[in-house]
Amino acid sequence: MTSSPSTYDKQPSVPLPPGSRVWLGAEAWQQLDEAARAAAGDRAPIVAVDCYPGVDVAGVVAELSEALPAYAVIDMEGAAKPITQIDHLICRSLTDDRVFGVMSHFTLDEFYVEAELDALAEAVVATGRPTILVGWGAALVPVEADVLVLADLARWEIQQRQRKGATNWHTDNGGEDNLRKYKRGFFVEWRTADRHKRTLFDRVDFVLDTNTSIREAGLITGDAFRGALARAAAAPLRVVPFFDPGVWGGQWMKERLDLDPSADNYAWCFDCVPEENSLLLEADGRVVEIPAMDLVLTQPRALLGEKTFARFGAEFPIRFDFLDTMEGGNLSLQVHPLTDYILDTFGMHYTQDESYYILDAEPDAQVYLGLKSGIDPDAMVAALEAATDGAHPFVAEDFVNTFPARKHDHFSIPAGTVHASGANAMVLEISATPFIFTFKLWDWGRVGIDGIPRPIHLEHGRKNIQWNRDTEWVDENLIDQVELVSEQNGVREERTGLHSLEFIEVRRHWFDTEAQLDTEGTVNVLNLVEGDVVEVVSPTNAFEPYRIHYAETFIVPASVGPYLIRRTADSTSETFATVTASVRGTRTTDN
């Protein structure tokens, strides 16, 4: 392993507006009470705590009941439809597949009985007692709440809880396969929840962080929440990375990024997947954690830019993550769906085109990419089918090209191309965001770290393999595609990809002192792939200098415009390099 040591920041934060406060635990509940009574005047106050699915509603009810005994604290999810009705409603979106469903477009009111919501509202008004309504959809209860609270939760935290036995919303599936739990969240619950949240952002009075224990939950005002996101969309930022082990995981991140040395391995680092990552909002040393997706949903134009927003809506289309196979194993042999297939089969409007940027590699590292010229497709499919019984291993090298992988190589992988990263590579994966749509063709006979065989999707895969992407095509289109764009004033700019079938453009800048860049009206996602530390600076002092360490991914919102990346007073490296990804055709200068 040859990379420079890193002071990689695993807890980056975004400042709350000046004067903001973070209330914790008991002081948070007192603040809620004071705000509700002030808003209600002579009436008995009513508070609605609208929870993201996965929030410990019972824990919130218990904590508020203890902390605010004058209030009747009601779990309003009792007005939800029976789970059998909900299951029937969403079954077409879930399908029978273990991993894949169909993108849903439910609205939260479809999961509730309207008459029961009405009855609950009438009962609350009739009692004349201070009341707190808690649950996913508390804002749906047709009663005028004096205070509206969004109890938010990041998807990565939801996944951790589900792995420990937590259920999906309103269903008793604690012991179910985690992949099926995730599928229910990804295709139904989180789509519905984000659609519902968008109706709340402009009017919430408080945001409650439920990623920690309810007793120590952090509370900020809605104005502070909105102000922090507006500030975040006007300056460089990082989301909170998270790390996960895997059967092929390696040791590079553990050693270089100062992770838990007792862990067997780390396979993935998701350091720019806003659907899954968090943002930390900080004031006076106190932080609250919110989903990074809140930034995308509330500030899409400033963050993404007008043209990117027009193309994708409030969705972050670029994903950066790490795949660590150093001292590990090969990734599964896989293929991603073509756009027509992913839209027709799963309802997703763009696909998982991707690329492998080699951050580091051992001498024997290689990438599996494309098919060997002259192979018989029927023979390959037959060999893959035979391998599913576990007794007839698939010899990938008989059918799939392998190419040496060296540090700073960049391999384009448009959808439909068979591929895998081999062992002993540290990959920065730069790709489109639909990250779960991977059709595994062969997984080297392994089971998952949970002991359950990893799913193979050969039927989906064979319908998407592009058989013409043979040795010659790959060599001409996907290997060694670096083009010099310019070289002046000590800066070398290169285009490293991606293929014309992919919508992401990647530029690499080498420099000794500084490089001048410009978002030109579209979101930039970058990683410092060479050098120890730099700072991102506004030429007009529009934001404070922002420090970036080796291997850190960061976002420069479209609204920033011109910016500089330069060495700092304590930089020790002689040369620096960043890779910058953006969406092709979305700059203000593009016609």
XYZ file of C-alpha atoms in Angstrom:
591
model
C 0.000 0.000 0.000
C 1.681 3.171 -1.206
C -0.763 6.014 -0.514
C 0.166 8.874 1.756
C -1.211 8.800 5.296
C -4.434 10.758 5.673
C -6.078 12.828 8.341
C -9.406 11.893 6.783
C -12.261 13.639 8.622
C -15.025 11.144 9.421
C -17.296 13.708 11.100
C -17.441 16.789 8.842
C -20.045 19.358 9.822
C -21.965 22.316 8.412
C -22.338 25.414 10.624
C -25.759 26.459 11.793
C -26.582 30.156 11.301
C -25.115 32.582 13.875
C -27.156 32.673 17.051
C -28.593 29.172 16.556
C -28.905 26.807 19.486
C -28.947 23.044 19.808
C -31.062 21.858 22.722
C -30.348 18.373 24.039
C -32.529 15.985 25.996
C -34.511 17.588 28.824
C -33.835 21.130 27.606
C -35.225 20.163 24.200
C -38.527 19.013 25.710
C -38.728 22.185 27.821
C -38.193 24.273 24.695
C -41.005 22.433 22.917
C -43.340 23.059 25.823
C -42.510 26.770 26.008
C -42.910 27.256 22.257
C -46.228 25.376 22.181
C -47.722 27.329 25.099
C -46.583 30.619 23.623
C -48.180 29.777 20.274
C -51.422 28.470 21.796
C -52.083 31.435 24.064
C -55.138 30.694 26.187
C -55.841 27.358 24.476
C -54.438 23.977 25.403
C -51.398 23.556 23.146
C -51.215 20.890 20.455
C -47.875 19.600 19.151
C -47.404 17.351 16.113
C -44.167 15.336 15.990
C -44.035 13.918 12.468
C -41.551 11.040 12.379
C -39.581 9.540 9.514
C -40.297 5.790 9.183
C -37.749 4.002 11.357
C -37.911 6.515 14.201
C -38.524 4.821 17.554
C -42.061 6.157 17.946
C -42.682 4.210 21.159
C -39.468 5.668 22.588
C -40.493 9.221 21.645
C -43.925 8.703 23.236
C -42.383 7.316 26.428
C -39.788 10.083 26.716
C -42.273 12.896 26.115
C -44.780 11.356 28.519
C -42.143 11.325 31.247
C -40.669 14.736 30.465
C -43.981 16.570 29.908
C -46.546 14.894 32.207
C -49.125 17.643 31.630
C -49.507 16.478 28.030
C -51.447 13.588 26.600
C -48.913 11.949 24.287
C -50.615 9.928 21.554
C -49.157 7.504 19.028
C -51.256 8.564 16.033
C -50.104 5.592 13.939
C -53.037 3.699 15.407
C -55.025 5.369 12.622
C -52.992 3.530 9.979
C -54.624 0.877 7.837
C -54.082 -2.756 8.885
C -50.785 -4.090 7.635
C -52.575 -6.663 5.464
C -54.210 -3.811 3.549
C -50.945 -1.928 3.213
C -49.135 -5.067 2.052
C -51.816 -5.612 -0.586
C -51.526 -1.986 -1.664
C -47.746 -2.045 -2.113
C -47.214 -5.632 -3.263
C -46.684 -4.725 -6.914
C -43.938 -2.318 -5.920
C -42.210 -4.899 -3.729
C -42.431 -7.932 -6.061
C -41.248 -11.376 -4.977
C -37.601 -10.653 -5.704
C -35.232 -10.583 -2.749
C -33.479 -7.374 -3.856
C -35.400 -5.500 -6.547
C -38.804 -3.867 -6.534
C -40.463 -1.166 -8.597
C -40.154 2.526 -7.769
C -43.396 3.524 -6.080
C -45.346 6.758 -6.040
C -47.535 6.416 -2.978
C -48.553 9.354 -0.833
C -48.673 8.880 2.907
C -52.419 9.468 3.236
C -52.947 6.200 1.314
C -51.610 4.307 4.350
C -54.120 5.850 6.766
C -57.856 5.574 7.410
C -59.218 9.064 6.861
C -62.158 8.583 9.201
C -59.844 7.557 12.031
C -57.648 10.611 11.499
C -60.796 12.757 11.681
C -61.940 11.014 14.851
C -58.530 11.493 16.430
C -58.621 15.215 15.664
C -62.086 15.553 17.170
C -61.010 13.706 20.311
C -57.955 15.909 20.777
C -60.003 19.099 20.504
C -62.754 17.727 22.773
C -60.423 16.865 25.648
C -59.070 20.406 25.921
C -55.861 18.928 27.314
C -52.351 19.751 26.103
C -51.591 17.068 23.505
C -48.650 15.768 21.523
C -49.348 13.648 18.435
C -46.426 11.407 17.491
C -45.883 9.261 14.409
C -45.156 9.115 10.707
C -47.869 11.387 9.368
C -48.676 13.319 12.544
C -49.119 16.373 10.319
C -51.930 14.534 8.511
C -54.195 14.679 11.564
C -56.685 17.449 10.643
C -56.149 19.600 13.699
C -54.321 22.912 13.951
C -51.021 22.158 15.634
C -49.401 25.022 17.507
C -45.954 23.505 16.957
C -44.875 21.152 14.163
C -41.766 19.048 14.718
C -39.976 16.921 12.126
C -38.346 13.952 13.863
C -35.784 12.981 11.244
C -33.595 9.927 10.743
C -30.833 9.037 8.267
C -31.218 5.940 6.114
C -27.851 4.540 7.148
C -29.001 4.578 10.788
C -32.243 2.873 9.735
C -30.212 0.113 8.093
C -28.068 -0.380 11.210
C -31.187 -0.739 13.348
C -32.769 -3.178 10.921
C -29.656 -5.342 10.936
C -30.083 -5.565 14.711
C -33.708 -6.670 14.393
C -35.724 -3.494 13.910
C -38.729 -3.769 11.645
C -39.951 -1.769 8.718
C -42.760 0.678 9.406
C -45.972 -0.732 10.851
C -45.059 -4.363 10.214
C -43.693 -7.240 12.276
C -40.742 -8.359 10.159
C -37.848 -8.058 12.596
C -36.471 -11.469 11.664
C -36.822 -11.005 7.921
C -33.901 -10.996 5.511
C -32.202 -7.585 5.719
C -32.164 -7.258 1.943
C -35.960 -7.497 1.917
C -36.215 -4.914 4.685
C -33.994 -2.585 2.691
C -36.060 -3.212 -0.441
C -39.264 -2.215 1.340
C -37.596 0.991 2.501
C -35.921 1.839 -0.786
C -38.831 1.245 -3.126
C -41.768 2.246 -0.912
C -41.230 3.757 2.525
C -38.420 6.212 1.831
C -39.950 7.407 -1.439
C -43.234 8.055 0.340
C -41.515 9.613 3.353
C -39.425 12.031 1.303
C -42.497 13.020 -0.689
C -44.275 13.733 2.601
C -41.292 15.594 4.096
C -41.225 18.013 1.211
C -44.632 19.274 2.330
C -43.234 19.978 5.823
C -39.862 21.659 5.277
C -41.179 25.194 4.850
C -43.421 25.072 7.898
C -41.712 22.961 10.567
C -41.062 24.856 13.797
C -38.410 22.415 15.023
C -36.303 19.524 13.737
C -35.514 16.673 16.128
C -32.460 14.447 15.616
C -33.468 10.860 16.445
C -30.271 9.185 15.205
C -29.030 8.985 18.796
C -30.937 7.893 21.894
C -34.285 9.635 22.287
C -33.304 10.744 25.786
C -30.352 12.717 24.383
C -32.019 13.825 21.159
C -30.978 17.182 19.738
C -33.457 19.887 18.733
C -33.036 22.936 16.494
C -35.537 25.459 15.226
C -36.991 25.180 11.764
C -35.411 28.525 10.917
C -31.975 27.250 11.948
C -32.527 24.092 9.892
C -33.526 26.031 6.785
C -30.748 28.577 7.294
C -28.086 25.876 7.631
C -29.205 24.185 4.420
C -29.221 27.501 2.561
C -25.651 28.114 3.784
C -24.639 24.568 2.832
C -25.854 25.122 -0.736
C -23.586 28.158 -1.095
C -20.202 26.735 -0.032
C -18.118 23.554 -0.291
C -19.296 20.762 1.991
C -18.848 17.126 2.841
C -21.469 14.625 3.901
C -20.785 12.152 6.719
C -19.118 9.040 5.272
C -20.014 5.574 6.456
C -18.113 2.322 6.178
C -19.300 -1.246 5.781
C -17.588 -4.657 5.692
C -18.046 -7.196 2.930
C -16.942 -10.666 1.886
C -14.351 -9.180 -0.495
C -13.378 -6.267 1.769
C -9.826 -5.107 2.272
C -7.477 -3.388 4.693
C -6.545 -0.091 2.974
C -9.278 2.066 4.504
C -8.742 0.577 7.931
C -5.093 1.577 7.862
C -5.227 4.827 5.884
C -8.440 6.322 7.213
C -7.926 5.367 10.861
C -10.864 2.975 11.169
C -11.488 0.353 13.857
C -8.414 -1.917 13.673
C -10.347 -4.813 15.215
C -12.741 -5.014 12.244
C -12.126 -7.899 9.854
C -12.250 -5.603 6.849
C -13.992 -2.667 5.228
C -15.388 -3.144 1.748
C -17.305 0.071 1.116
C -17.123 3.697 2.081
C -20.106 5.743 0.961
C -18.754 9.276 1.090
C -21.066 10.989 -1.394
C -24.426 9.254 -1.650
C -26.786 11.907 -0.288
C -29.761 9.528 -0.315
C -27.969 7.483 2.347
C -25.486 9.854 4.001
C -26.042 12.352 6.797
C -25.208 15.989 7.375
C -24.023 17.196 10.754
C -25.264 20.690 11.650
C -23.122 22.313 14.348
C -23.377 25.222 16.760
C -21.134 25.837 19.785
C -19.749 22.312 19.696
C -23.161 20.673 19.629
C -24.404 18.841 16.548
C -27.608 17.471 15.160
C -27.615 14.841 12.454
C -30.039 15.034 9.549
C -30.304 13.148 6.253
C -28.162 14.748 3.551
C -31.149 14.219 1.273
C -32.828 17.115 3.112
C -30.335 19.423 1.401
C -31.183 18.011 -2.026
C -34.920 18.307 -1.399
C -34.841 21.848 -0.005
C -32.098 23.465 -2.137
C -32.121 21.619 -5.471
C -31.467 24.588 -7.752
C -28.677 26.148 -5.700
C -27.077 22.756 -5.095
C -27.496 21.090 -8.478
C -27.854 24.010 -10.849
C -30.756 24.848 -13.110
C -29.898 22.460 -15.922
C -29.092 19.506 -13.680
C -32.294 20.118 -11.711
C -34.266 20.332 -14.958
C -32.855 16.962 -15.993
C -33.044 14.996 -12.734
C -35.391 16.902 -10.436
C -34.551 17.018 -6.748
C -32.207 14.057 -6.962
C -28.421 14.012 -6.602
C -27.219 12.198 -9.737
C -23.496 11.690 -8.973
C -22.164 9.111 -6.530
C -18.632 8.764 -5.139
C -17.721 5.779 -2.992
C -14.747 3.549 -2.173
C -14.364 -0.142 -2.962
C -11.488 -1.608 -0.950
C -10.114 -4.983 -2.078
C -6.580 -4.469 -0.727
C -5.654 -7.860 0.798
C -9.268 -8.791 0.020
C -10.998 -10.515 -2.877
C -12.629 -9.871 -6.225
C -15.934 -8.062 -6.401
C -18.766 -10.079 -7.899
C -18.776 -10.329 -11.687
C -21.667 -8.060 -12.605
C -23.504 -5.935 -15.114
C -25.793 -2.921 -14.738
C -29.098 -2.462 -16.567
C -29.508 -0.420 -19.701
C -31.633 2.712 -19.328
C -34.547 1.215 -21.239
C -34.475 -1.890 -19.048
C -34.224 -0.119 -15.687
C -37.082 2.205 -16.642
C -39.352 -0.512 -17.990
C -38.613 -3.079 -15.275
C -38.011 -1.028 -12.137
C -39.428 2.424 -12.907
C -36.046 4.160 -12.461
C -35.469 6.954 -14.980
C -31.686 6.658 -15.340
C -29.221 3.866 -14.796
C -26.029 2.983 -12.969
C -23.323 3.923 -15.423
C -20.084 3.953 -13.490
C -16.299 4.012 -13.526
C -13.360 2.800 -11.455
C -10.716 5.387 -10.569
C -7.764 3.532 -9.066
C -6.728 5.404 -5.944
C -4.100 2.814 -5.067
C -3.111 -0.663 -6.235
C -0.702 -3.516 -5.645
C 1.349 -4.783 -8.602
C -1.007 -7.724 -9.251
C -4.229 -5.650 -9.242
C -6.515 -6.015 -12.225
C -9.953 -5.082 -13.494
C -12.362 -7.442 -15.237
C -13.905 -5.448 -18.071
C -15.835 -6.497 -21.159
C -15.894 -9.822 -22.978
C -13.145 -11.627 -24.811
C -13.426 -11.352 -28.553
C -14.870 -14.406 -30.220
C -16.539 -15.995 -27.206
C -19.836 -17.823 -27.654
C -22.566 -15.971 -25.698
C -24.604 -19.146 -25.311
C -21.599 -20.957 -23.884
C -20.981 -18.179 -21.378
C -24.602 -18.111 -20.227
C -24.597 -21.908 -19.953
C -21.435 -21.798 -17.836
C -22.965 -19.120 -15.582
C -26.140 -21.165 -15.188
C -24.143 -24.284 -14.361
C -22.235 -22.332 -11.709
C -25.414 -21.525 -9.796
C -25.421 -25.036 -8.299
C -22.181 -24.305 -6.454
C -20.463 -27.366 -7.888
C -19.292 -26.002 -11.247
C -17.250 -22.810 -10.742
C -17.422 -20.246 -13.506
C -13.964 -19.568 -14.946
C -14.302 -15.840 -15.555
C -10.974 -15.520 -17.350
C -12.242 -17.812 -20.135
C -14.850 -15.238 -21.102
C -13.992 -11.843 -19.562
C -11.063 -9.526 -20.286
C -8.652 -8.621 -17.518
C -6.545 -5.451 -17.557
C -3.777 -4.384 -15.169
C -4.929 -1.683 -12.742
C -2.408 0.965 -11.742
C -2.673 3.974 -9.473
C -4.542 6.843 -11.202
C -5.923 4.620 -13.979
C -9.568 5.347 -14.777
C -11.817 2.663 -16.281
C -15.199 3.639 -17.764
C -18.001 1.114 -17.286
C -21.146 2.077 -19.205
C -24.266 0.069 -18.359
C -24.381 -3.289 -20.091
C -20.615 -3.887 -19.698
C -19.582 -6.982 -17.723
C -17.082 -5.955 -15.059
C -15.564 -6.402 -11.606
C -12.734 -4.954 -9.602
C -10.121 -7.553 -8.795
C -8.301 -8.014 -5.513
C -5.615 -5.654 -4.216
C -7.090 -2.418 -5.559
C -8.417 0.676 -3.859
C -11.167 1.989 -6.122
C -12.808 5.386 -6.072
C -16.058 4.557 -7.819
C -17.449 7.532 -9.720
C -20.891 6.760 -11.005
C -24.511 7.625 -11.461
C -26.555 7.320 -8.288
C -28.971 4.340 -8.762
C -26.608 2.187 -6.736
C -28.599 -0.954 -5.899
C -29.270 -2.038 -9.473
C -26.379 -4.483 -9.779
C -26.986 -7.806 -11.492
C -24.479 -10.296 -10.097
C -23.530 -12.944 -12.652
C -20.973 -14.852 -10.587
C -19.773 -14.360 -7.030
C -16.852 -16.764 -6.898
C -18.904 -19.296 -4.904
C -19.145 -17.095 -1.788
C -21.812 -16.438 0.790
C -22.409 -13.066 2.436
C -20.932 -12.108 5.799
C -24.329 -13.089 7.239
C -23.770 -16.654 5.972
C -26.584 -16.372 3.423
C -25.736 -16.894 -0.276
C -25.483 -13.571 -2.043
C -28.217 -13.121 -4.656
C -27.405 -13.887 -8.287
C -29.561 -12.213 -10.944
C -28.548 -14.079 -14.064
C -31.954 -13.692 -15.744
C -31.769 -9.900 -15.459
C -28.086 -9.907 -16.277
C -28.214 -11.839 -19.541
C -30.862 -9.437 -20.874
C -28.481 -6.520 -20.403
C -25.055 -7.856 -21.363
C -23.814 -6.047 -24.451
C -22.036 -8.830 -26.291
C -20.340 -6.478 -28.738
C -18.244 -4.938 -25.945
C -15.372 -7.262 -26.695
C -11.636 -6.898 -26.271
C -11.173 -4.504 -29.183
C -14.179 -2.341 -28.254
C -13.122 -2.073 -24.622
C -9.529 -1.307 -25.531
C -10.622 1.429 -27.917
C -13.394 2.962 -25.779
C -12.762 2.266 -22.095
C -9.005 1.865 -21.540
C -6.444 4.691 -21.370
C -8.876 7.424 -22.358
C -6.978 10.299 -20.731
C -6.940 13.420 -22.929
C -4.956 16.567 -22.244
C -7.284 19.572 -22.066
C -4.785 22.274 -21.175
C -1.438 22.846 -19.517
C -0.661 26.351 -18.324
C 0.322 28.314 -15.211
C 1.469 25.158 -13.444
C -1.849 23.335 -13.869
C -2.378 20.288 -16.046
C -6.038 19.587 -16.821
C -7.007 16.205 -18.215
C -10.231 14.580 -19.265
C -10.190 11.051 -17.828
C -13.663 9.899 -18.882
C -16.297 8.877 -19.062
C -17.536 7.128 -22.211
C -19.976 9.065 -24.404
C -22.756 6.660 -23.367
C -22.445 7.994 -19.805
C -23.686 11.399 -18.658
C -20.863 12.108 -16.198
C -17.813 14.135 -17.238
C -14.612 13.752 -15.199
C -11.658 16.136 -15.247
C -8.384 15.733 -13.368
C -6.257 18.710 -12.336
C -2.594 18.312 -11.407
C -0.965 21.293 -9.713
C 1.833 22.302 -7.404
C 0.373 25.500 -5.957
C -3.235 26.084 -6.980
C -5.866 25.318 -9.584
C -8.694 27.636 -10.599
C -12.031 25.938 -11.229
C -15.587 27.059 -11.858
C -18.848 25.198 -11.343
C -20.258 27.084 -14.336
C -23.705 26.605 -12.876
C -23.645 22.861 -12.243
C -22.781 20.792 -9.172
C -19.179 19.572 -8.886
C -18.175 16.477 -6.896
C -14.457 16.151 -6.220
C -11.900 13.968 -4.492
C -8.315 14.808 -3.559
C -6.587 11.825 -5.187
C -3.004 13.035 -4.714
C -1.456 15.198 -1.999
C -1.898 15.555 1.737
C -4.071 18.629 2.306
C -5.473 21.545 0.314
C -8.025 24.262 0.873
C -10.942 25.356 -1.262
C -11.119 29.134 -1.472
C -13.556 31.669 -2.867
C -11.843 34.381 -4.965
C -14.496 36.807 -3.668
C -14.392 35.578 -0.036
C -17.963 34.295 -0.395
C -17.166 31.447 2.013
C -14.471 30.576 4.525
C -11.506 28.505 3.252
C -12.460 24.831 3.415
C -9.791 22.229 4.206
C -9.715 18.930 2.318
C -7.447 16.000 3.137
C -6.236 13.159 0.954
C -9.036 10.854 -0.270
C -11.836 13.097 1.021
C -14.794 13.595 -1.302
C -16.424 17.008 -1.285
C -19.251 18.797 -3.049
C -19.063 22.270 -4.547
C -22.663 23.444 -5.113
C -23.589 24.915 -8.469
C -24.247 28.308 -6.882
C -20.581 28.730 -5.864
C -19.272 29.580 -9.331
C -15.476 30.257 -9.458
C -13.315 28.647 -6.761
C -9.675 27.831 -6.142
C -8.050 24.711 -4.783
C -4.644 25.467 -3.350
C -1.981 24.115 -1.057
C -2.128 25.255 2.556
C 0.554 26.661 4.817
C 1.032 23.177 6.313
C 0.862 21.128 3.096
C 3.924 18.900 2.690
C 3.224 17.244 -0.666
C 4.965 18.542 -3.772
C 2.136 17.680 -6.177
C -1.632 17.579 -5.840
C -4.420 16.182 -7.980
C -8.189 16.330 -7.812
C -10.811 14.585 -9.906
C -13.977 16.562 -10.602
C -17.235 15.008 -11.757
C -20.164 16.910 -13.230
C -23.143 16.223 -15.466
C -22.372 16.713 -19.141
C -24.270 19.468 -20.907
C -25.408 21.255 -17.725
C -22.917 24.126 -17.545
C -24.250 27.585 -18.183
C -21.915 27.748 -21.206
C -23.285 24.538 -22.735
C -25.782 25.022 -25.541
